mmCIF file of C-alpha atoms and ligand atoms in Angstrom:
data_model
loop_
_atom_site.group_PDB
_atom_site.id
_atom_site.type_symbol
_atom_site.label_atom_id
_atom_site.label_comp_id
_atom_site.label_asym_id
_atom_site.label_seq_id
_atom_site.Cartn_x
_atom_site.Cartn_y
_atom_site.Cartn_z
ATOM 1 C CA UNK A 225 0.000 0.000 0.000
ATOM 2 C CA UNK A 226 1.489 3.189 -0.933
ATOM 3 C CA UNK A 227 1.378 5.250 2.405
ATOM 4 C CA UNK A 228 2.216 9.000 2.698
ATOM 5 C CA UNK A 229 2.976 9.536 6.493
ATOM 6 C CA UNK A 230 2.542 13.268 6.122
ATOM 7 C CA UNK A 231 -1.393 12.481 5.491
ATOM 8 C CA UNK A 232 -3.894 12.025 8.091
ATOM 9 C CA UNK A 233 -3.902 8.190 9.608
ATOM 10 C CA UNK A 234 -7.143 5.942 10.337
ATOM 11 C CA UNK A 235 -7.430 5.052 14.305
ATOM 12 C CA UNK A 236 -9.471 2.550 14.601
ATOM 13 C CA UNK A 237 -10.240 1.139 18.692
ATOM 14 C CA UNK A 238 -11.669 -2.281 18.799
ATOM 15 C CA UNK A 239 -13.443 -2.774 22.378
ATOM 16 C CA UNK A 240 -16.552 -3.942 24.130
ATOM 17 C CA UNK A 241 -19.677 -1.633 24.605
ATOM 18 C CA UNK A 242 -18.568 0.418 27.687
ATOM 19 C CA UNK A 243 -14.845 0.275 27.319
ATOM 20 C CA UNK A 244 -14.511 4.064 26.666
ATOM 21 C CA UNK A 245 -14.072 4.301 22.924
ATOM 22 C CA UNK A 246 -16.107 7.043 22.766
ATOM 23 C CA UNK A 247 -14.832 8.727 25.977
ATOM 24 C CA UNK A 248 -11.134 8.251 23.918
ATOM 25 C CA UNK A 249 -11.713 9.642 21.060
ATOM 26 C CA UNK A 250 -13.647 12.482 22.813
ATOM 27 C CA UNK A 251 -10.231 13.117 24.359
ATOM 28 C CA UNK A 252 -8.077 13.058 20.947
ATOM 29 C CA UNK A 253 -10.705 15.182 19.794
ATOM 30 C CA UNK A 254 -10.270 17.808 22.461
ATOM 31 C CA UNK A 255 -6.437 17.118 23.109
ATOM 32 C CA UNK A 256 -5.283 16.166 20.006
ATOM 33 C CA UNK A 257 -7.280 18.035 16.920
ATOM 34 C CA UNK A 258 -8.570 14.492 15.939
ATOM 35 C CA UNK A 259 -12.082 14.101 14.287
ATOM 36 C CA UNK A 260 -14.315 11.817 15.370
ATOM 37 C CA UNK A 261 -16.506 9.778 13.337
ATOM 38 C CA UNK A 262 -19.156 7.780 15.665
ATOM 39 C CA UNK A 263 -21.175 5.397 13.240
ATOM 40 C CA UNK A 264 -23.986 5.617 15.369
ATOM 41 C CA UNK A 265 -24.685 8.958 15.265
ATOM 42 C CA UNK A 266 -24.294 8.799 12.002
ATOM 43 C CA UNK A 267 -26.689 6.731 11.229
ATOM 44 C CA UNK A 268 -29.292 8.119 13.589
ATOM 45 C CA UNK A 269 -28.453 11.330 11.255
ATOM 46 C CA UNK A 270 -29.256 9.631 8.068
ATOM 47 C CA UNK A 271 -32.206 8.453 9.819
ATOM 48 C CA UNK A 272 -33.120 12.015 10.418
ATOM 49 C CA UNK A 273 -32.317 13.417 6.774
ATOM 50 C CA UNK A 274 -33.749 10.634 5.307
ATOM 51 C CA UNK A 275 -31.059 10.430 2.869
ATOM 52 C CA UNK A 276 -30.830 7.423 0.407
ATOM 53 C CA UNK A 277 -28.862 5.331 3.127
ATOM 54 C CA UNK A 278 -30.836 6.361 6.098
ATOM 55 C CA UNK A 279 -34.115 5.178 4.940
ATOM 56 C CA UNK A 280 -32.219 1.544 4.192
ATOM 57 C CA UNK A 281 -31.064 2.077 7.691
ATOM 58 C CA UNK A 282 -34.434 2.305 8.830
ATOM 59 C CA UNK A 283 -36.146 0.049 7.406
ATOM 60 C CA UNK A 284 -33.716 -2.748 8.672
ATOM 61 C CA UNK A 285 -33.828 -1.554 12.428
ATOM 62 C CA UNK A 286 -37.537 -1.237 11.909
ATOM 63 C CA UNK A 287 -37.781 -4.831 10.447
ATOM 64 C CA UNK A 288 -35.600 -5.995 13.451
ATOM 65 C CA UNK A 289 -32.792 -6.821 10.988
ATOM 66 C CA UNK A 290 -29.369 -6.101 11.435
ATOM 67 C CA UNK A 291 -27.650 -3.299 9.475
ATOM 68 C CA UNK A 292 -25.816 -5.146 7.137
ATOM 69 C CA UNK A 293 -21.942 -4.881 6.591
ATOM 70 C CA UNK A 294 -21.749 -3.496 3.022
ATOM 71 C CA UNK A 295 -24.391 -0.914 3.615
ATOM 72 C CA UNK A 296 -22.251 0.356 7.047
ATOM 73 C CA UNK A 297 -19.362 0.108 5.335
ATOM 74 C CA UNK A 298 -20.846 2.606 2.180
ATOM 75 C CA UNK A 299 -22.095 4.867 4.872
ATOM 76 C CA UNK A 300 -18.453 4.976 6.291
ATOM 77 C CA UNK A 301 -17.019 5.333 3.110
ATOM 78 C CA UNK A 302 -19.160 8.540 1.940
ATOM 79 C CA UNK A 303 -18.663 10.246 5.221
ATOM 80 C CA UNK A 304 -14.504 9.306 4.443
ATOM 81 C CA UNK A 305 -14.895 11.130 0.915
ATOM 82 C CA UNK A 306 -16.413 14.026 2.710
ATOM 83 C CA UNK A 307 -13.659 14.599 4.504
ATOM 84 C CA UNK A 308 -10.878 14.475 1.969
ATOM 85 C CA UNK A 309 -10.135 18.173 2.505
ATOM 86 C CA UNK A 310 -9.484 17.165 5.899
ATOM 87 C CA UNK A 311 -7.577 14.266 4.821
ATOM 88 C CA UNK A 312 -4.961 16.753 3.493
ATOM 89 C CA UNK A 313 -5.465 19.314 6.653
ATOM 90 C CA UNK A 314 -3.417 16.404 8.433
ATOM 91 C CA UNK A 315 -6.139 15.898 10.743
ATOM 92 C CA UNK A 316 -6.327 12.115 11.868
ATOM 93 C CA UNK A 317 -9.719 10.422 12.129
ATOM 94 C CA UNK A 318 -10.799 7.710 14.493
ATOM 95 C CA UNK A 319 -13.250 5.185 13.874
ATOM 96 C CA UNK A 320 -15.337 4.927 16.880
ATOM 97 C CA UNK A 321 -17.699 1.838 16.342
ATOM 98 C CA UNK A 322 -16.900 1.216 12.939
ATOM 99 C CA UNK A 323 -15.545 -1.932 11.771
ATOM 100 C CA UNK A 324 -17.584 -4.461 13.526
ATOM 101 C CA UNK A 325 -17.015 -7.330 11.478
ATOM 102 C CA UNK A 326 -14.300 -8.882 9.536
ATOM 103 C CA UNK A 327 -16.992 -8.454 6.411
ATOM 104 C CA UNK A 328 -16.852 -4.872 7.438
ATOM 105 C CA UNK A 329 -13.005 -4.445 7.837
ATOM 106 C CA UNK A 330 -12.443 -6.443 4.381
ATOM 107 C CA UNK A 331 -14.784 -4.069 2.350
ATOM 108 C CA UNK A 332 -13.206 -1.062 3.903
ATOM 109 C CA UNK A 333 -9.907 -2.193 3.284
ATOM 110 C CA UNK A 334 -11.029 -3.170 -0.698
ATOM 111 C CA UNK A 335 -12.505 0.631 -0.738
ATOM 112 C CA UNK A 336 -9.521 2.183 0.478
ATOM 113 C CA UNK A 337 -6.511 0.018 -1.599
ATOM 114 C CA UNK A 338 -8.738 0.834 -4.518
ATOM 115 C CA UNK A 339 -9.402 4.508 -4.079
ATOM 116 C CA UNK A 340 -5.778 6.484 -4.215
ATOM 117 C CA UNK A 341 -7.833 9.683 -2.552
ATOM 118 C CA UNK A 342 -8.407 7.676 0.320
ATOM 119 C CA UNK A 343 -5.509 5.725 0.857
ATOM 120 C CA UNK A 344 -3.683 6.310 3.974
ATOM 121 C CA UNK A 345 -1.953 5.077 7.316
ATOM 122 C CA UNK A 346 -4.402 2.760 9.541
ATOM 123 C CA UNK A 347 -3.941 1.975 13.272
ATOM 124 C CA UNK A 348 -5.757 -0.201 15.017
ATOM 125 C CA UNK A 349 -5.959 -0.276 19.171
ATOM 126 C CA UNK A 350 -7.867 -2.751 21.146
ATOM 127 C CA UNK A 351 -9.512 -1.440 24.231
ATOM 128 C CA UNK A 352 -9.306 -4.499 26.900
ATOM 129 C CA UNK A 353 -11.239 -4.562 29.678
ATOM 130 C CA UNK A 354 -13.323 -7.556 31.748
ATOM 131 C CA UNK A 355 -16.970 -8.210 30.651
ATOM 132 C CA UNK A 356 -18.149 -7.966 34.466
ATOM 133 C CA UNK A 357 -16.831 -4.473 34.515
ATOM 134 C CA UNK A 358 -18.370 -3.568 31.328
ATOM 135 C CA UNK A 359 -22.022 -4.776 32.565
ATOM 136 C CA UNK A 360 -21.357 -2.434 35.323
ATOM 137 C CA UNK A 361 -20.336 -0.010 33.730
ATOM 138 C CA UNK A 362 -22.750 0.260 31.199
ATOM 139 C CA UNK A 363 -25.594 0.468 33.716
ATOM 140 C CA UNK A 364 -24.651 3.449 34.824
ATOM 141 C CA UNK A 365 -24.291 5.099 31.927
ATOM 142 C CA UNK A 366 -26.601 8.039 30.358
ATOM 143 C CA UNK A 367 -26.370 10.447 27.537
ATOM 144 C CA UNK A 368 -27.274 13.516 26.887
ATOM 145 C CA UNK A 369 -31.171 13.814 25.236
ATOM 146 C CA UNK A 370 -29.945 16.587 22.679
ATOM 147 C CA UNK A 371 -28.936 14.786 19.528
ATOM 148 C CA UNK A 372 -26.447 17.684 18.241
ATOM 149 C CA UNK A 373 -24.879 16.894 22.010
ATOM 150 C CA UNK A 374 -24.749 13.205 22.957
ATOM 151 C CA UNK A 375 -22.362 14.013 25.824
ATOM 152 C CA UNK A 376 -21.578 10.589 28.009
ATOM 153 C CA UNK A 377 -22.270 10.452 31.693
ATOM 154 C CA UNK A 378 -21.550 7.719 34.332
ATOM 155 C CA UNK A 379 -22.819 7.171 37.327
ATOM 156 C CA UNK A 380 -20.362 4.291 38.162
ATOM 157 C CA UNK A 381 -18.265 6.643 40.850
ATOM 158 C CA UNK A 382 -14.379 5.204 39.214
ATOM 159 C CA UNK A 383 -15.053 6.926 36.007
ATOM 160 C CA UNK A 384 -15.212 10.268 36.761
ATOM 161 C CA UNK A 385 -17.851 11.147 34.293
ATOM 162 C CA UNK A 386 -20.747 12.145 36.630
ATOM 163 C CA UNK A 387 -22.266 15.285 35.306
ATOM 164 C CA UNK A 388 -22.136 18.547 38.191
ATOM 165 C CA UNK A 389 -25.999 18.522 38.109
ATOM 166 C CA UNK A 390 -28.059 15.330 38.689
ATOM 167 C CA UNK A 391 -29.831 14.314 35.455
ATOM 168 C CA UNK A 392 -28.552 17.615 33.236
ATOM 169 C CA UNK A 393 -26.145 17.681 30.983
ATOM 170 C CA UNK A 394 -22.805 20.042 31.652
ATOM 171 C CA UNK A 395 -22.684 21.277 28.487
ATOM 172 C CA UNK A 396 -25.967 22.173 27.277
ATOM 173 C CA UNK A 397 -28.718 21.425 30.735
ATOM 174 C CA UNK A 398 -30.879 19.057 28.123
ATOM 175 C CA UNK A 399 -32.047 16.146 30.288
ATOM 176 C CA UNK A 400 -29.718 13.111 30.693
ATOM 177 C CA UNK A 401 -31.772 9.421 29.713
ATOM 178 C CA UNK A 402 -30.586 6.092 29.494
ATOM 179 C CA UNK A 403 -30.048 4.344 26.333
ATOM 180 C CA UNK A 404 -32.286 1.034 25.626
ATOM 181 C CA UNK A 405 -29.332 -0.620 24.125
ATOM 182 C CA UNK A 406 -27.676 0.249 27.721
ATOM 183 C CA UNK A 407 -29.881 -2.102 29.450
ATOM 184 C CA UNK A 408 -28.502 -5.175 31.266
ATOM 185 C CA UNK A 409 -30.539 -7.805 28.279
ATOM 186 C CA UNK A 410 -29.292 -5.819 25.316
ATOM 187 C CA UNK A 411 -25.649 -5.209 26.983
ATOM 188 C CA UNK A 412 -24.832 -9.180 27.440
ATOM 189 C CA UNK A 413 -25.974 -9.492 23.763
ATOM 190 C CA UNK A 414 -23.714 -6.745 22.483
ATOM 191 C CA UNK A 415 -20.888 -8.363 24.434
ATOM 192 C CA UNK A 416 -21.693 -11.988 23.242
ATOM 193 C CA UNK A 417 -21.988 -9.767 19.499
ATOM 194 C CA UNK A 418 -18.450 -8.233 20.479
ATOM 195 C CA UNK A 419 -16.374 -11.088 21.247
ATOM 196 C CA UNK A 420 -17.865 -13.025 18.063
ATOM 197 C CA UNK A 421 -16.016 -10.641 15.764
ATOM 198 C CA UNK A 422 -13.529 -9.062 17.568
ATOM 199 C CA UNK A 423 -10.856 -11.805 17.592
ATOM 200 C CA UNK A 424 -11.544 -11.833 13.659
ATOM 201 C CA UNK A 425 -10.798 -8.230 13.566
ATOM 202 C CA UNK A 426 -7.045 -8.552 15.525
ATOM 203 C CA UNK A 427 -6.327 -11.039 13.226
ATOM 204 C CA UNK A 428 -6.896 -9.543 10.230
ATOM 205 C CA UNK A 429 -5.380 -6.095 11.224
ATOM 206 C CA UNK A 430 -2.333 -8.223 12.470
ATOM 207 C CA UNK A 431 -1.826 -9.601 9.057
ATOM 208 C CA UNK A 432 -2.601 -6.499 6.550
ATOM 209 C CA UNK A 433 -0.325 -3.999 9.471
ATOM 210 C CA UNK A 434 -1.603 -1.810 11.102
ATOM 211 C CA UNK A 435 -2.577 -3.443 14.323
ATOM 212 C CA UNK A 436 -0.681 -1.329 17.376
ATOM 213 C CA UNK A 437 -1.443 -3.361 20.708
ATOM 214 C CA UNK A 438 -3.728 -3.637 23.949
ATOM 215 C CA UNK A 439 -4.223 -1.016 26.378
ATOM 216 C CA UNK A 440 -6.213 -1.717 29.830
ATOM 217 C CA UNK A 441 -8.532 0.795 29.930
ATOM 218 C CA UNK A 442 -9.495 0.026 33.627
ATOM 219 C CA UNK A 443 -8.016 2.805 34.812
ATOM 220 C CA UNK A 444 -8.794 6.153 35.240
ATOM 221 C CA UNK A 445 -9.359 8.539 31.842
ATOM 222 C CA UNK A 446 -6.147 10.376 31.963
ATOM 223 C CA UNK A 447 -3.818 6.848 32.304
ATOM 224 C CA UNK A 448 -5.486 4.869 29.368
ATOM 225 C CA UNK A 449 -5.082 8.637 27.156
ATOM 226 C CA UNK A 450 -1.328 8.720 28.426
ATOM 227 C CA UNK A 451 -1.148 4.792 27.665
ATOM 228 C CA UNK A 452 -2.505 5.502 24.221
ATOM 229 C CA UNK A 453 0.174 8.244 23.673
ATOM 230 C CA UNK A 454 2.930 5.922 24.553
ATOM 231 C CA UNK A 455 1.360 3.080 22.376
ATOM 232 C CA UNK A 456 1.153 4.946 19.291
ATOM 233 C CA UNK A 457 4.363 6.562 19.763
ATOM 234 C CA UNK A 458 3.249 10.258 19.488
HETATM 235 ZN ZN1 ZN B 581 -25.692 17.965 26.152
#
């Protein structure tokens, strides 16, 4: 693959529901200049615009199917050409829930070897952390109600994350809820989903480059960002 270090790189964080990824790239975001693609605010957005991929989108959540891995992997993709101009601004980009699957990290990796605009340096992180932690975790976590917001809260006292006002959001006082997919049913099926694929995922990264190392992200905020750091050598 013909990679030009001087362009932006892919970070891509492989990691259980409630491992932080978010919290992470929040961080890089705010510390580091990174952008911050989450896929499923994406797609709630394409929901919203009813674009030609959100109403595909919506009509598989809404026949209980899942979203299937070329149609995430397109979405990803046209947000990517998007931000070409920011490719060449040097910015990097992480990946926060996007790939999934080895389908999905295959078809990526096809769209970007074949696309010269797109072509650039990928890391990939894994975010390890126990599943008994995670189910903790997760139930005490809320978000903020404002879609242009989304902030993360925790109630789960290690984290650090509880907002200074019960139930409002720091940043803009809309109303914190709790996500359905955060409940303890959904949460054991994501992590049963999670440890199907993510194995796959390692492996393939592994063998095509790209794949950095582990960080334990039980610990607080500032050591798994400093961790990072040291792990990707910046
Ligand atoms: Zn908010």
């Amino acid at each position: 693959m013909n990679r030009d270090n001087s362009r932006s790189q892919i970070f891509i964080f492989i990691g259980p529901p409630g491992a932080g990824k978010g919290t992470l790239s929040q961080l890089c975001v705010h510390k580091l200049g990174w952008i911050q693609l989450s896929t499923g605010n994406l797609c709630r957005k394409h929901i919203a615009l009813q674009t030609n991929i959100g109403k595909q989108i919506d009509f598989a959540i809404k026949s209980g199917k899942l979203i299937d891995d070329s149609l995430m992997t397109s979405m990803v993709i046209d947000w990517l050409i998007n931000q070409v101009d920011l490719l060449d601004l040097k910015k990097n980009i992480i990946l926060d829930g996007f790939p999934r699957t080895l389908e999905q990290a295959k078809l990526f990796h096809n769209v970007l070897m074949e696309n010269s605009k797109l072509q650039t340096k990928i890391t990939v992180v894994r975010l390890a952390i126990d599943d008994t932690i995670v189910i903790s975790r997760l139930m005490g976590r809320s978000i903020c109600k404002n879609n242009d917001c989304q902030k993360v809260y925790s109630l789960y006292s290690e984290a650090g994350l509880a907002p200074r006002v019960q139930g409002s959001c720091d940043d803009c006082s809309s109303p914190l809820i709790k996500r359905a997919d955060d409940e303890e049913p959904a949460v054991k099926d994501r992590l049963i989903s999670y440890h199907r694929h993510a194995n796959d995922l390692i492996n393939f990264y592994q063998n095509i480059g790209g794949y950095k190392g582990e960080l334990n992200v039980n610990q607080s905020l500032e050591q798994v960002f400093n961790q990072f750091i040291s792990l990707i050598g910046f």
